[in-house]
PDB file of C-alpha atoms in Angstrom:
ATOM      1  CA  UNK A   3     -53.554  63.217 -31.505  1.00 51.00           C
ATOM      2  CA  UNK A   4     -50.220  63.211 -33.694  1.00 62.00           C
ATOM      3  CA  UNK A   5     -48.070  62.974 -30.448  1.00 75.00           C
ATOM      4  CA  UNK A   6     -50.082  60.111 -29.365  1.00 77.00           C
ATOM      5  CA  UNK A   7     -49.753  58.221 -32.431  1.00 82.00           C
ATOM      6  CA  UNK A   8     -46.000  59.210 -32.536  1.00 87.00           C
ATOM      7  CA  UNK A   9     -45.714  57.671 -29.132  1.00 86.00           C
ATOM      8  CA  UNK A  10     -47.533  54.616 -29.738  1.00 88.00           C
ATOM      9  CA  UNK A  11     -45.877  54.073 -33.189  1.00 89.00           C
ATOM     10  CA  UNK A  12     -42.397  54.475 -31.454  1.00 89.00           C
ATOM     11  CA  UNK A  13     -42.861  52.043 -28.802  1.00 89.00           C
ATOM     12  CA  UNK A  14     -44.378  49.399 -31.168  1.00 89.00           C
ATOM     13  CA  UNK A  15     -41.656  49.864 -33.804  1.00 91.00           C
ATOM     14  CA  UNK A  16     -43.725  50.871 -36.738  1.00 92.00           C
ATOM     15  CA  UNK A  17     -45.094  53.874 -38.562  1.00 90.00           C
ATOM     16  CA  UNK A  18     -47.714  56.269 -37.678  1.00 88.00           C
ATOM     17  CA  UNK A  19     -49.615  55.326 -40.565  1.00 88.00           C
ATOM     18  CA  UNK A  20     -49.676  51.736 -39.356  1.00 90.00           C
ATOM     19  CA  UNK A  21     -51.129  53.023 -35.852  1.00 89.00           C
ATOM     20  CA  UNK A  22     -53.898  55.046 -37.536  1.00 87.00           C
ATOM     21  CA  UNK A  23     -55.106  51.847 -39.976  1.00 85.00           C
ATOM     22  CA  UNK A  24     -55.234  49.700 -36.547  1.00 86.00           C
ATOM     23  CA  UNK A  25     -57.232  52.340 -34.978  1.00 85.00           C
ATOM     24  CA  UNK A  26     -59.569  52.409 -37.516  1.00 79.00           C
ATOM     25  CA  UNK A  27     -59.825  48.816 -38.028  1.00 73.00           C
ATOM     26  CA  UNK A  28     -58.610  48.886 -41.531  1.00 78.00           C
ATOM     27  CA  UNK A  29     -57.124  45.878 -43.450  1.00 74.00           C
ATOM     28  CA  UNK A  30     -53.422  45.458 -44.533  1.00 78.00           C
ATOM     29  CA  UNK A  31     -51.987  44.830 -41.172  1.00 85.00           C
ATOM     30  CA  UNK A  32     -50.266  41.880 -40.161  1.00 86.00           C
ATOM     31  CA  UNK A  33     -52.024  40.260 -36.875  1.00 79.00           C
ATOM     32  CA  UNK A  34     -48.548  40.518 -35.169  1.00 84.00           C
ATOM     33  CA  UNK A  35     -48.207  44.019 -35.852  1.00 89.00           C
ATOM     34  CA  UNK A  36     -51.822  44.799 -34.929  1.00 85.00           C
ATOM     35  CA  UNK A  37     -51.134  43.021 -31.431  1.00 84.00           C
ATOM     36  CA  UNK A  38     -47.986  45.256 -31.041  1.00 88.00           C
ATOM     37  CA  UNK A  39     -50.179  48.286 -31.618  1.00 89.00           C
ATOM     38  CA  UNK A  40     -52.743  47.199 -29.390  1.00 86.00           C
ATOM     39  CA  UNK A  41     -50.306  46.442 -26.337  1.00 86.00           C
ATOM     40  CA  UNK A  42     -48.747  49.822 -26.893  1.00 87.00           C
ATOM     41  CA  UNK A  43     -52.038  51.653 -26.739  1.00 86.00           C
ATOM     42  CA  UNK A  44     -52.496  49.659 -23.127  1.00 81.00           C
ATOM     43  CA  UNK A  45     -49.114  50.841 -22.073  1.00 81.00           C
ATOM     44  CA  UNK A  46     -49.998  54.361 -22.665  1.00 81.00           C
ATOM     45  CA  UNK A  47     -53.640  54.005 -21.418  1.00 78.00           C
ATOM     46  CA  UNK A  48     -54.945  54.910 -24.695  1.00 80.00           C
ATOM     47  CA  UNK A  49     -58.523  53.193 -25.377  1.00 78.00           C
ATOM     48  CA  UNK A  50     -58.482  50.600 -27.905  1.00 76.00           C
ATOM     49  CA  UNK A  51     -60.592  50.918 -31.090  1.00 75.00           C
ATOM     50  CA  UNK A  52     -64.221  50.388 -30.753  1.00 64.00           C
ATOM     51  CA  UNK A  53     -64.207  47.026 -32.525  1.00 57.00           C
ATOM     52  CA  UNK A  54     -61.541  45.334 -30.681  1.00 51.00           C
ATOM     53  CA  UNK A  55     -63.210  46.547 -27.303  1.00 47.00           C
ATOM     54  CA  UNK A  56     -66.510  44.977 -28.434  1.00 49.00           C
ATOM     55  CA  UNK A  57     -64.658  41.716 -29.347  1.00 50.00           C
ATOM     56  CA  UNK A  58     -62.998  41.597 -25.772  1.00 50.00           C
ATOM     57  CA  UNK A  59     -66.383  42.193 -23.981  1.00 59.00           C
ATOM     58  CA  UNK A  60     -67.583  39.068 -25.658  1.00 82.00           C
ATOM     59  CA  UNK A  61     -65.135  37.078 -23.409  1.00 88.00           C
ATOM     60  CA  UNK A  62     -66.983  35.625 -20.246  1.00 93.00           C
ATOM     61  CA  UNK A  63     -64.987  34.032 -17.718  1.00 92.00           C
ATOM     62  CA  UNK A  64     -65.831  30.856 -16.074  1.00 94.00           C
ATOM     63  CA  UNK A  65     -64.027  30.484 -12.635  1.00 91.00           C
ATOM     64  CA  UNK A  66     -64.110  27.068 -11.064  1.00 90.00           C
ATOM     65  CA  UNK A  67     -62.250  25.878  -7.837  1.00 86.00           C
ATOM     66  CA  UNK A  68     -60.990  22.659  -9.460  1.00 85.00           C
ATOM     67  CA  UNK A  69     -61.881  19.904 -12.282  1.00 86.00           C
ATOM     68  CA  UNK A  70     -61.528  17.196 -10.016  1.00 85.00           C
ATOM     69  CA  UNK A  71     -64.990  17.144  -8.674  1.00 88.00           C
ATOM     70  CA  UNK A  72     -66.818  16.155 -11.900  1.00 90.00           C
ATOM     71  CA  UNK A  73     -69.655  18.636 -10.902  1.00 93.00           C
ATOM     72  CA  UNK A  74     -67.873  21.636 -11.836  1.00 93.00           C
ATOM     73  CA  UNK A  75     -66.845  20.194 -15.595  1.00 93.00           C
ATOM     74  CA  UNK A  76     -70.564  19.562 -15.906  1.00 95.00           C
ATOM     75  CA  UNK A  77     -71.547  22.925 -15.071  1.00 96.00           C
ATOM     76  CA  UNK A  78     -68.580  24.452 -17.303  1.00 96.00           C
ATOM     77  CA  UNK A  79     -69.823  22.198 -20.086  1.00 96.00           C
ATOM     78  CA  UNK A  80     -73.587  23.531 -20.207  1.00 97.00           C
ATOM     79  CA  UNK A  81     -72.569  26.989 -19.365  1.00 97.00           C
ATOM     80  CA  UNK A  82     -70.017  27.045 -22.058  1.00 96.00           C
ATOM     81  CA  UNK A  83     -72.476  25.796 -24.736  1.00 95.00           C
ATOM     82  CA  UNK A  84     -75.150  28.260 -23.832  1.00 95.00           C
ATOM     83  CA  UNK A  85     -72.638  31.219 -24.071  1.00 95.00           C
ATOM     84  CA  UNK A  86     -71.427  30.224 -27.261  1.00 93.00           C
ATOM     85  CA  UNK A  87     -74.835  29.911 -28.663  1.00 91.00           C
ATOM     86  CA  UNK A  88     -75.518  33.619 -27.518  1.00 89.00           C
ATOM     87  CA  UNK A  89     -72.164  34.611 -29.569  1.00 88.00           C
ATOM     88  CA  UNK A  90     -70.245  34.908 -26.331  1.00 90.00           C
ATOM     89  CA  UNK A  91     -66.653  33.523 -25.764  1.00 90.00           C
ATOM     90  CA  UNK A  92     -66.301  31.180 -22.721  1.00 93.00           C
ATOM     91  CA  UNK A  93     -62.862  31.537 -20.936  1.00 91.00           C
ATOM     92  CA  UNK A  94     -62.289  28.548 -18.508  1.00 91.00           C
ATOM     93  CA  UNK A  95     -60.283  29.374 -15.377  1.00 89.00           C
ATOM     94  CA  UNK A  96     -59.681  26.802 -12.763  1.00 86.00           C
ATOM     95  CA  UNK A  97     -57.372  26.687  -9.609  1.00 73.00           C
ATOM     96  CA  UNK A  98     -54.311  24.231 -10.228  1.00 65.00           C
ATOM     97  CA  UNK A  99     -51.958  22.119  -8.230  1.00 60.00           C
ATOM     98  CA  UNK A 100     -49.099  24.755  -9.266  1.00 61.00           C
ATOM     99  CA  UNK A 101     -50.721  27.596  -7.159  1.00 59.00           C
ATOM    100  CA  UNK A 102     -52.580  29.281  -9.948  1.00 66.00           C
ATOM    101  CA  UNK A 103     -55.311  30.913  -7.859  1.00 70.00           C
ATOM    102  CA  UNK A 104     -58.728  32.455  -8.537  1.00 70.00           C
ATOM    103  CA  UNK A 105     -57.329  35.590  -7.685  1.00 73.00           C
ATOM    104  CA  UNK A 106     -54.750  35.367 -10.708  1.00 75.00           C
ATOM    105  CA  UNK A 107     -57.377  34.285 -13.086  1.00 77.00           C
ATOM    106  CA  UNK A 108     -59.624  37.394 -12.212  1.00 78.00           C
ATOM    107  CA  UNK A 109     -56.854  39.550 -12.668  1.00 78.00           C
ATOM    108  CA  UNK A 110     -56.087  38.117 -16.084  1.00 80.00           C
ATOM    109  CA  UNK A 111     -59.901  38.315 -17.062  1.00 81.00           C
ATOM    110  CA  UNK A 112     -59.799  42.275 -16.048  1.00 77.00           C
ATOM    111  CA  UNK A 113     -56.554  42.680 -17.847  1.00 75.00           C
ATOM    112  CA  UNK A 114     -58.291  41.376 -20.983  1.00 76.00           C
ATOM    113  CA  UNK A 115     -61.328  43.375 -20.658  1.00 75.00           C
ATOM    114  CA  UNK A 116     -63.711  40.884 -20.026  1.00 85.00           C
ATOM    115  CA  UNK A 117     -67.259  41.176 -20.288  1.00 88.00           C
ATOM    116  CA  UNK A 118     -68.506  39.363 -17.389  1.00 90.00           C
ATOM    117  CA  UNK A 119     -67.574  36.382 -14.927  1.00 92.00           C
ATOM    118  CA  UNK A 120     -69.466  33.240 -13.845  1.00 94.00           C
ATOM    119  CA  UNK A 121     -68.038  31.831 -10.484  1.00 91.00           C
ATOM    120  CA  UNK A 122     -68.989  28.340  -9.716  1.00 93.00           C
ATOM    121  CA  UNK A 123     -68.644  26.609  -6.476  1.00 88.00           C
ATOM    122  CA  UNK A 124     -65.937  29.082  -5.760  1.00 72.00           C
ATOM    123  CA  UNK A 125     -65.322  31.693  -3.061  1.00 62.00           C
ATOM    124  CA  UNK A 126     -65.828  35.199  -4.265  1.00 58.00           C
ATOM    125  CA  UNK A 127     -63.566  36.174  -1.198  1.00 57.00           C
ATOM    126  CA  UNK A 128     -60.521  34.315  -2.847  1.00 54.00           C
ATOM    127  CA  UNK A 129     -60.620  37.382  -5.586  1.00 55.00           C
ATOM    128  CA  UNK A 130     -58.783  39.348  -2.933  1.00 51.00           C
ATOM    129  CA  UNK A 131     -59.499  42.819  -1.673  1.00 51.00           C
ATOM    130  CA  UNK A 132     -57.777  44.443  -4.755  1.00 57.00           C
ATOM    131  CA  UNK A 133     -59.503  42.257  -7.345  1.00 59.00           C
ATOM    132  CA  UNK A 134     -62.697  42.585  -5.253  1.00 59.00           C
ATOM    133  CA  UNK A 135     -62.484  46.401  -5.567  1.00 61.00           C
ATOM    134  CA  UNK A 136     -61.946  46.565  -9.191  1.00 66.00           C
ATOM    135  CA  UNK A 137     -64.972  44.135  -9.962  1.00 71.00           C
ATOM    136  CA  UNK A 138     -67.014  46.323  -7.699  1.00 65.00           C
ATOM    137  CA  UNK A 139     -65.941  49.703  -9.274  1.00 68.00           C
ATOM    138  CA  UNK A 140     -66.313  48.340 -12.881  1.00 70.00           C
ATOM    139  CA  UNK A 141     -69.767  47.017 -12.289  1.00 77.00           C
ATOM    140  CA  UNK A 142     -68.669  44.034 -14.048  1.00 84.00           C
ATOM    141  CA  UNK A 143     -71.670  41.526 -14.819  1.00 89.00           C
ATOM    142  CA  UNK A 144     -71.377  38.729 -12.358  1.00 89.00           C
ATOM    143  CA  UNK A 145     -73.275  35.652 -11.448  1.00 92.00           C
ATOM    144  CA  UNK A 146     -72.599  33.151  -8.408  1.00 92.00           C
ATOM    145  CA  UNK A 147     -73.306  29.613  -8.773  1.00 95.00           C
ATOM    146  CA  UNK A 148     -73.564  27.790  -5.396  1.00 93.00           C
ATOM    147  CA  UNK A 149     -71.107  30.482  -3.932  1.00 86.00           C
ATOM    148  CA  UNK A 150     -68.856  29.401  -1.023  1.00 75.00           C
ATOM    149  CA  UNK A 151     -69.372  32.835   0.620  1.00 70.00           C
ATOM    150  CA  UNK A 152     -72.070  35.633   0.565  1.00 70.00           C
ATOM    151  CA  UNK A 153     -71.816  38.615  -1.619  1.00 67.00           C
ATOM    152  CA  UNK A 154     -74.761  40.798  -1.504  1.00 61.00           C
ATOM    153  CA  UNK A 155     -75.841  42.461  -4.312  1.00 74.00           C
ATOM    154  CA  UNK A 156     -74.472  39.601  -6.892  1.00 84.00           C
ATOM    155  CA  UNK A 157     -76.945  37.827  -8.686  1.00 89.00           C
ATOM    156  CA  UNK A 158     -76.784  34.208  -7.156  1.00 92.00           C
ATOM    157  CA  UNK A 159     -78.037  30.798  -8.132  1.00 95.00           C
ATOM    158  CA  UNK A 160     -78.018  27.946  -5.463  1.00 95.00           C
ATOM    159  CA  UNK A 161     -79.536  24.511  -4.818  1.00 97.00           C
ATOM    160  CA  UNK A 162     -81.502  24.483  -1.892  1.00 97.00           C
ATOM    161  CA  UNK A 163     -78.897  22.966   0.526  1.00 97.00           C
ATOM    162  CA  UNK A 164     -81.050  22.864   3.682  1.00 97.00           C
ATOM    163  CA  UNK A 165     -83.953  20.953   1.783  1.00 98.00           C
ATOM    164  CA  UNK A 166     -81.431  18.667   0.264  1.00 98.00           C
ATOM    165  CA  UNK A 167     -80.287  17.497   3.728  1.00 98.00           C
ATOM    166  CA  UNK A 168     -84.056  17.126   5.138  1.00 98.00           C
ATOM    167  CA  UNK A 169     -84.657  14.740   2.099  1.00 98.00           C
ATOM    168  CA  UNK A 170     -81.616  12.665   2.555  1.00 98.00           C
ATOM    169  CA  UNK A 171     -82.002  12.560   6.370  1.00 98.00           C
ATOM    170  CA  UNK A 172     -85.866  11.704   5.758  1.00 98.00           C
ATOM    171  CA  UNK A 173     -84.637   8.855   3.324  1.00 98.00           C
ATOM    172  CA  UNK A 174     -82.433   7.412   5.862  1.00 98.00           C
ATOM    173  CA  UNK A 175     -85.196   7.677   8.505  1.00 98.00           C
ATOM    174  CA  UNK A 176     -87.586   5.944   6.796  1.00 98.00           C
ATOM    175  CA  UNK A 177     -85.342   3.048   6.368  1.00 98.00           C
ATOM    176  CA  UNK A 178     -84.872   2.627  10.145  1.00 97.00           C
ATOM    177  CA  UNK A 179     -81.642   4.370  10.712  1.00 98.00           C
ATOM    178  CA  UNK A 180     -81.622   6.427  13.795  1.00 96.00           C
ATOM    179  CA  UNK A 181     -77.602   7.446  14.293  1.00 97.00           C
ATOM    180  CA  UNK A 182     -77.189   9.381  11.197  1.00 98.00           C
ATOM    181  CA  UNK A 183     -74.010  11.104  10.629  1.00 98.00           C
ATOM    182  CA  UNK A 184     -73.575  14.629   8.308  1.00 98.00           C
ATOM    183  CA  UNK A 185     -70.393  14.867   6.466  1.00 98.00           C
ATOM    184  CA  UNK A 186     -69.709  18.537   5.399  1.00 98.00           C
ATOM    185  CA  UNK A 187     -67.080  20.696   3.626  1.00 95.00           C
ATOM    186  CA  UNK A 188     -64.978  23.270   6.074  1.00 92.00           C
ATOM    187  CA  UNK A 189     -66.622  25.243   8.540  1.00 90.00           C
ATOM    188  CA  UNK A 190     -67.603  28.629   7.319  1.00 85.00           C
ATOM    189  CA  UNK A 191     -68.135  27.327   3.661  1.00 89.00           C
ATOM    190  CA  UNK A 192     -71.520  29.073   2.839  1.00 89.00           C
ATOM    191  CA  UNK A 193     -73.076  25.749   1.171  1.00 93.00           C
ATOM    192  CA  UNK A 194     -71.983  23.416   4.016  1.00 95.00           C
ATOM    193  CA  UNK A 195     -73.693  25.478   6.699  1.00 95.00           C
ATOM    194  CA  UNK A 196     -76.988  25.824   4.826  1.00 95.00           C
ATOM    195  CA  UNK A 197     -76.885  22.121   4.765  1.00 97.00           C
ATOM    196  CA  UNK A 198     -75.940  22.319   8.519  1.00 97.00           C
ATOM    197  CA  UNK A 199     -78.938  24.360   9.036  1.00 96.00           C
ATOM    198  CA  UNK A 200     -81.331  21.529   7.339  1.00 96.00           C
ATOM    199  CA  UNK A 201     -80.058  18.866   9.375  1.00 97.00           C
ATOM    200  CA  UNK A 202     -82.160  17.710  12.626  1.00 93.00           C
ATOM    201  CA  UNK A 203     -79.956  15.120  13.882  1.00 93.00           C
ATOM    202  CA  UNK A 204     -77.275  14.962  16.712  1.00 96.00           C
ATOM    203  CA  UNK A 205     -75.028  17.642  16.241  1.00 96.00           C
ATOM    204  CA  UNK A 206     -72.197  15.047  17.715  1.00 97.00           C
ATOM    205  CA  UNK A 207     -72.500  13.050  14.477  1.00 98.00           C
ATOM    206  CA  UNK A 208     -71.623  16.157  12.217  1.00 98.00           C
ATOM    207  CA  UNK A 209     -67.948  16.190  10.626  1.00 98.00           C
ATOM    208  CA  UNK A 210     -66.507  18.855   8.916  1.00 98.00           C
ATOM    209  CA  UNK A 211     -63.730  18.082   6.296  1.00 97.00           C
ATOM    210  CA  UNK A 212     -61.836  18.833   3.102  1.00 94.00           C
ATOM    211  CA  UNK A 213     -63.832  18.310   0.084  1.00 91.00           C
ATOM    212  CA  UNK A 214     -61.832  15.276  -1.060  1.00 92.00           C
ATOM    213  CA  UNK A 215     -62.481  11.431  -1.105  1.00 95.00           C
ATOM    214  CA  UNK A 216     -59.812  11.271   1.891  1.00 97.00           C
ATOM    215  CA  UNK A 217     -61.388  13.639   3.827  1.00 97.00           C
ATOM    216  CA  UNK A 218     -64.890  11.423   3.491  1.00 98.00           C
ATOM    217  CA  UNK A 219     -63.056   8.658   4.455  1.00 98.00           C
ATOM    218  CA  UNK A 220     -61.570   9.974   7.632  1.00 98.00           C
ATOM    219  CA  UNK A 221     -65.027  11.642   8.689  1.00 98.00           C
ATOM    220  CA  UNK A 222     -66.843   8.375   8.136  1.00 98.00           C
ATOM    221  CA  UNK A 223     -64.345   6.494  10.307  1.00 98.00           C
ATOM    222  CA  UNK A 224     -64.849   9.183  13.197  1.00 98.00           C
ATOM    223  CA  UNK A 225     -68.655   8.509  12.799  1.00 98.00           C
ATOM    224  CA  UNK A 226     -68.857   4.947  12.579  1.00 98.00           C
ATOM    225  CA  UNK A 227     -67.045   5.027  16.042  1.00 98.00           C
ATOM    226  CA  UNK A 228     -70.097   7.084  17.141  1.00 97.00           C
ATOM    227  CA  UNK A 229     -72.419   4.254  16.045  1.00 97.00           C
ATOM    228  CA  UNK A 230     -73.532   6.003  12.949  1.00 98.00           C
ATOM    229  CA  UNK A 231     -75.493   3.592  10.445  1.00 98.00           C
ATOM    230  CA  UNK A 232     -76.433   6.106   8.007  1.00 98.00           C
ATOM    231  CA  UNK A 233     -74.234   8.927   6.446  1.00 98.00           C
ATOM    232  CA  UNK A 234     -75.483  11.865   4.407  1.00 98.00           C
ATOM    233  CA  UNK A 235     -72.498  13.614   2.518  1.00 98.00           C
ATOM    234  CA  UNK A 236     -71.860  17.249   1.124  1.00 97.00           C
ATOM    235  CA  UNK A 237     -70.526  15.909  -2.320  1.00 96.00           C
ATOM    236  CA  UNK A 238     -70.518  12.590  -4.137  1.00 97.00           C
ATOM    237  CA  UNK A 239     -66.456  12.803  -3.730  1.00 95.00           C
ATOM    238  CA  UNK A 240     -67.220  12.703   0.183  1.00 97.00           C
ATOM    239  CA  UNK A 241     -69.553   9.806  -0.335  1.00 98.00           C
ATOM    240  CA  UNK A 242     -67.185   7.838  -2.276  1.00 97.00           C
ATOM    241  CA  UNK A 243     -64.772   8.314   0.537  1.00 98.00           C
ATOM    242  CA  UNK A 244     -67.137   7.472   3.271  1.00 98.00           C
ATOM    243  CA  UNK A 245     -67.674   3.956   1.298  1.00 98.00           C
ATOM    244  CA  UNK A 246     -64.045   3.399   1.334  1.00 98.00           C
ATOM    245  CA  UNK A 247     -63.855   4.250   5.293  1.00 98.00           C
ATOM    246  CA  UNK A 248     -66.788   1.940   5.999  1.00 98.00           C
ATOM    247  CA  UNK A 249     -65.324  -0.892   3.854  1.00 98.00           C
ATOM    248  CA  UNK A 250     -61.860  -0.228   5.828  1.00 97.00           C
ATOM    249  CA  UNK A 251     -63.876  -0.800   9.030  1.00 97.00           C
ATOM    250  CA  UNK A 252     -64.743  -4.327   7.833  1.00 98.00           C
ATOM    251  CA  UNK A 253     -68.405  -3.297   7.227  1.00 98.00           C
ATOM    252  CA  UNK A 254     -70.710  -3.178   4.034  1.00 97.00           C
ATOM    253  CA  UNK A 255     -72.657  -0.909   2.567  1.00 98.00           C
ATOM    254  CA  UNK A 256     -75.598  -0.675   2.308  1.00 98.00           C
ATOM    255  CA  UNK A 257     -76.125  -3.947   4.434  1.00 96.00           C
ATOM    256  CA  UNK A 258     -74.486  -2.365   7.607  1.00 97.00           C
ATOM    257  CA  UNK A 259     -74.048   1.380   6.540  1.00 98.00           C
ATOM    258  CA  UNK A 260     -75.980   3.414   4.216  1.00 98.00           C
ATOM    259  CA  UNK A 261     -74.778   6.275   2.211  1.00 98.00           C
ATOM    260  CA  UNK A 262     -76.040   9.315   0.611  1.00 98.00           C
ATOM    261  CA  UNK A 263     -74.054  11.824  -1.675  1.00 98.00           C
ATOM    262  CA  UNK A 264     -74.890  14.880  -2.945  1.00 98.00           C
ATOM    263  CA  UNK A 265     -74.639  16.404  -6.815  1.00 96.00           C
ATOM    264  CA  UNK A 266     -75.403  13.255  -8.935  1.00 97.00           C
ATOM    265  CA  UNK A 267     -72.311  14.245 -10.680  1.00 92.00           C
ATOM    266  CA  UNK A 268     -70.805  11.732 -13.702  1.00 90.00           C
ATOM    267  CA  UNK A 269     -70.609   7.954 -13.338  1.00 92.00           C
ATOM    268  CA  UNK A 270     -72.323   7.820  -9.802  1.00 95.00           C
ATOM    269  CA  UNK A 271     -74.882   5.843 -11.208  1.00 94.00           C
ATOM    270  CA  UNK A 272     -72.327   3.061 -12.342  1.00 94.00           C
ATOM    271  CA  UNK A 273     -70.343   3.011  -9.006  1.00 94.00           C
ATOM    272  CA  UNK A 274     -70.233  -0.070  -6.877  1.00 93.00           C
ATOM    273  CA  UNK A 275     -72.688  -0.081  -5.671  1.00 96.00           C
ATOM    274  CA  UNK A 276     -74.406   2.774  -7.480  1.00 98.00           C
ATOM    275  CA  UNK A 277     -74.454   6.106  -5.325  1.00 98.00           C
ATOM    276  CA  UNK A 278     -78.010   6.960  -3.658  1.00 98.00           C
ATOM    277  CA  UNK A 279     -77.515  10.939  -4.187  1.00 98.00           C
ATOM    278  CA  UNK A 280     -79.291  14.335  -4.105  1.00 98.00           C
ATOM    279  CA  UNK A 281     -79.381  15.682  -7.849  1.00 98.00           C
ATOM    280  CA  UNK A 282     -78.471  19.237  -8.679  1.00 97.00           C
ATOM    281  CA  UNK A 283     -80.461  20.363 -11.737  1.00 97.00           C
ATOM    282  CA  UNK A 284     -77.435  21.564 -13.545  1.00 97.00           C
ATOM    283  CA  UNK A 285     -78.982  22.621 -16.949  1.00 97.00           C
ATOM    284  CA  UNK A 286     -81.739  24.571 -15.276  1.00 97.00           C
ATOM    285  CA  UNK A 287     -79.496  26.345 -13.142  1.00 97.00           C
ATOM    286  CA  UNK A 288     -76.560  26.878 -15.632  1.00 97.00           C
ATOM    287  CA  UNK A 289     -79.858  28.588 -17.700  1.00 96.00           C
ATOM    288  CA  UNK A 290     -80.735  30.644 -14.918  1.00 95.00           C
ATOM    289  CA  UNK A 291     -77.076  32.008 -14.408  1.00 96.00           C
ATOM    290  CA  UNK A 292     -76.665  32.989 -18.291  1.00 95.00           C
ATOM    291  CA  UNK A 293     -80.009  34.652 -17.964  1.00 94.00           C
ATOM    292  CA  UNK A 294     -78.831  36.665 -15.101  1.00 93.00           C
ATOM    293  CA  UNK A 295     -75.702  37.503 -16.619  1.00 93.00           C
ATOM    294  CA  UNK A 296     -77.194  38.513 -19.992  1.00 90.00           C
ATOM    295  CA  UNK A 297     -79.566  40.720 -18.275  1.00 89.00           C
ATOM    296  CA  UNK A 298     -76.706  42.604 -16.935  1.00 88.00           C
ATOM    297  CA  UNK A 299     -74.764  42.685 -20.279  1.00 86.00           C
ATOM    298  CA  UNK A 300     -77.904  44.538 -21.941  1.00 82.00           C
ATOM    299  CA  UNK A 301     -78.231  46.727 -18.952  1.00 80.00           C
ATOM    300  CA  UNK A 302     -81.623  45.000 -17.529  1.00 79.00           C
ATOM    301  CA  UNK A 303     -81.817  44.472 -13.776  1.00 74.00           C
ATOM    302  CA  UNK A 304     -81.692  40.549 -12.950  1.00 68.00           C
ATOM    303  CA  UNK A 305     -84.747  38.705 -11.915  1.00 65.00           C
ATOM    304  CA  UNK A 306     -83.506  38.542  -8.489  1.00 66.00           C
ATOM    305  CA  UNK A 307     -80.606  38.496  -6.181  1.00 81.00           C
ATOM    306  CA  UNK A 308     -81.026  34.872  -5.397  1.00 86.00           C
ATOM    307  CA  UNK A 309     -82.492  32.049  -7.355  1.00 91.00           C
ATOM    308  CA  UNK A 310     -83.191  28.950  -5.431  1.00 95.00           C
ATOM    309  CA  UNK A 311     -83.540  25.206  -7.168  1.00 97.00           C
ATOM    310  CA  UNK A 312     -85.032  22.098  -5.544  1.00 97.00           C
ATOM    311  CA  UNK A 313     -82.863  18.983  -5.340  1.00 97.00           C
ATOM    312  CA  UNK A 314     -84.096  15.740  -6.285  1.00 98.00           C
ATOM    313  CA  UNK A 315     -83.488  12.336  -4.527  1.00 98.00           C
ATOM    314  CA  UNK A 316     -81.883   9.692  -6.460  1.00 98.00           C
ATOM    315  CA  UNK A 317     -82.140   6.273  -4.954  1.00 98.00           C
ATOM    316  CA  UNK A 318     -79.655   3.738  -6.048  1.00 98.00           C
ATOM    317  CA  UNK A 319     -77.939   1.086  -4.205  1.00 98.00           C
ATOM    318  CA  UNK A 320     -76.032   2.493  -1.233  1.00 98.00           C
ATOM    319  CA  UNK A 321     -78.905   3.072   0.752  1.00 98.00           C
ATOM    320  CA  UNK A 322     -81.063  -0.095   2.085  1.00 98.00           C
ATOM    321  CA  UNK A 323     -83.155  -0.687   5.527  1.00 97.00           C
ATOM    322  CA  UNK A 324     -81.186  -0.909   8.772  1.00 94.00           C
ATOM    323  CA  UNK A 325     -80.637  -4.327  10.166  1.00 85.00           C
ATOM    324  CA  UNK A 326     -82.457  -4.862  13.452  1.00 70.00           C
TER     325      UNK A 326
END
């Protein structure tokens, strides 16, 4: 023990007595000095004092693909409030335009002895093989919300994507639309594949694109050339892009073409016209995710591997009866 104290003290540039005070969580040590000692412990592979480890375990990572899509900040807000009420500390991690990836954030979270991670709408595979192995080895509590790929053995919370497309398509069919197009995210994206499974229309009227307004605009333009009069979109951002594509073609929404989005994210009720969309029950889904995470933190088994929620059709101004 004496040799350990000496090695840590020399590395941190402090006395052995100071190292001892930090190890026993005693007062009288400046925060900068305490951090230097803790860093030295990490460097030599010595365990941190128990109170500090417990505090680190209160950190919960919230890993999101981006903040441009309003549905992700909505989930982050509800999740964050719920975690704070439980005495846990949310750490928001989102992919950035300068190349900071999910893998980078996961590495950072693991280095800081995070207590658990909630992935929202992201790709667990983006963690990379090494980070994925470390997550598995540590048996780190995790929950996936609308995950972009499959990860068996990890609790998941998902919207019923197939039911959402079935409802949206039935709504347009009831309005007299026969040529209904489907605009989805990239091929291989699991939620998009689930939506495709719920589509009973012409597969020639299915377009895969990036989750962005420009992707929706381009996909809509191609579907209009194929005679589509109704468009079901995999996100509200795709739907807003699709509306742009319809207008660029000299047509009107909803008089000429009806458009249905997905998410019912912020401000979709005040767009021009207000967007008809499939609503995700964000609060209920977030609550289920926090419950599954808490069960793991407490050593209890989660309720189930996958918890699925029903979507809700919110009819607004972008859908109307097809002109005869």
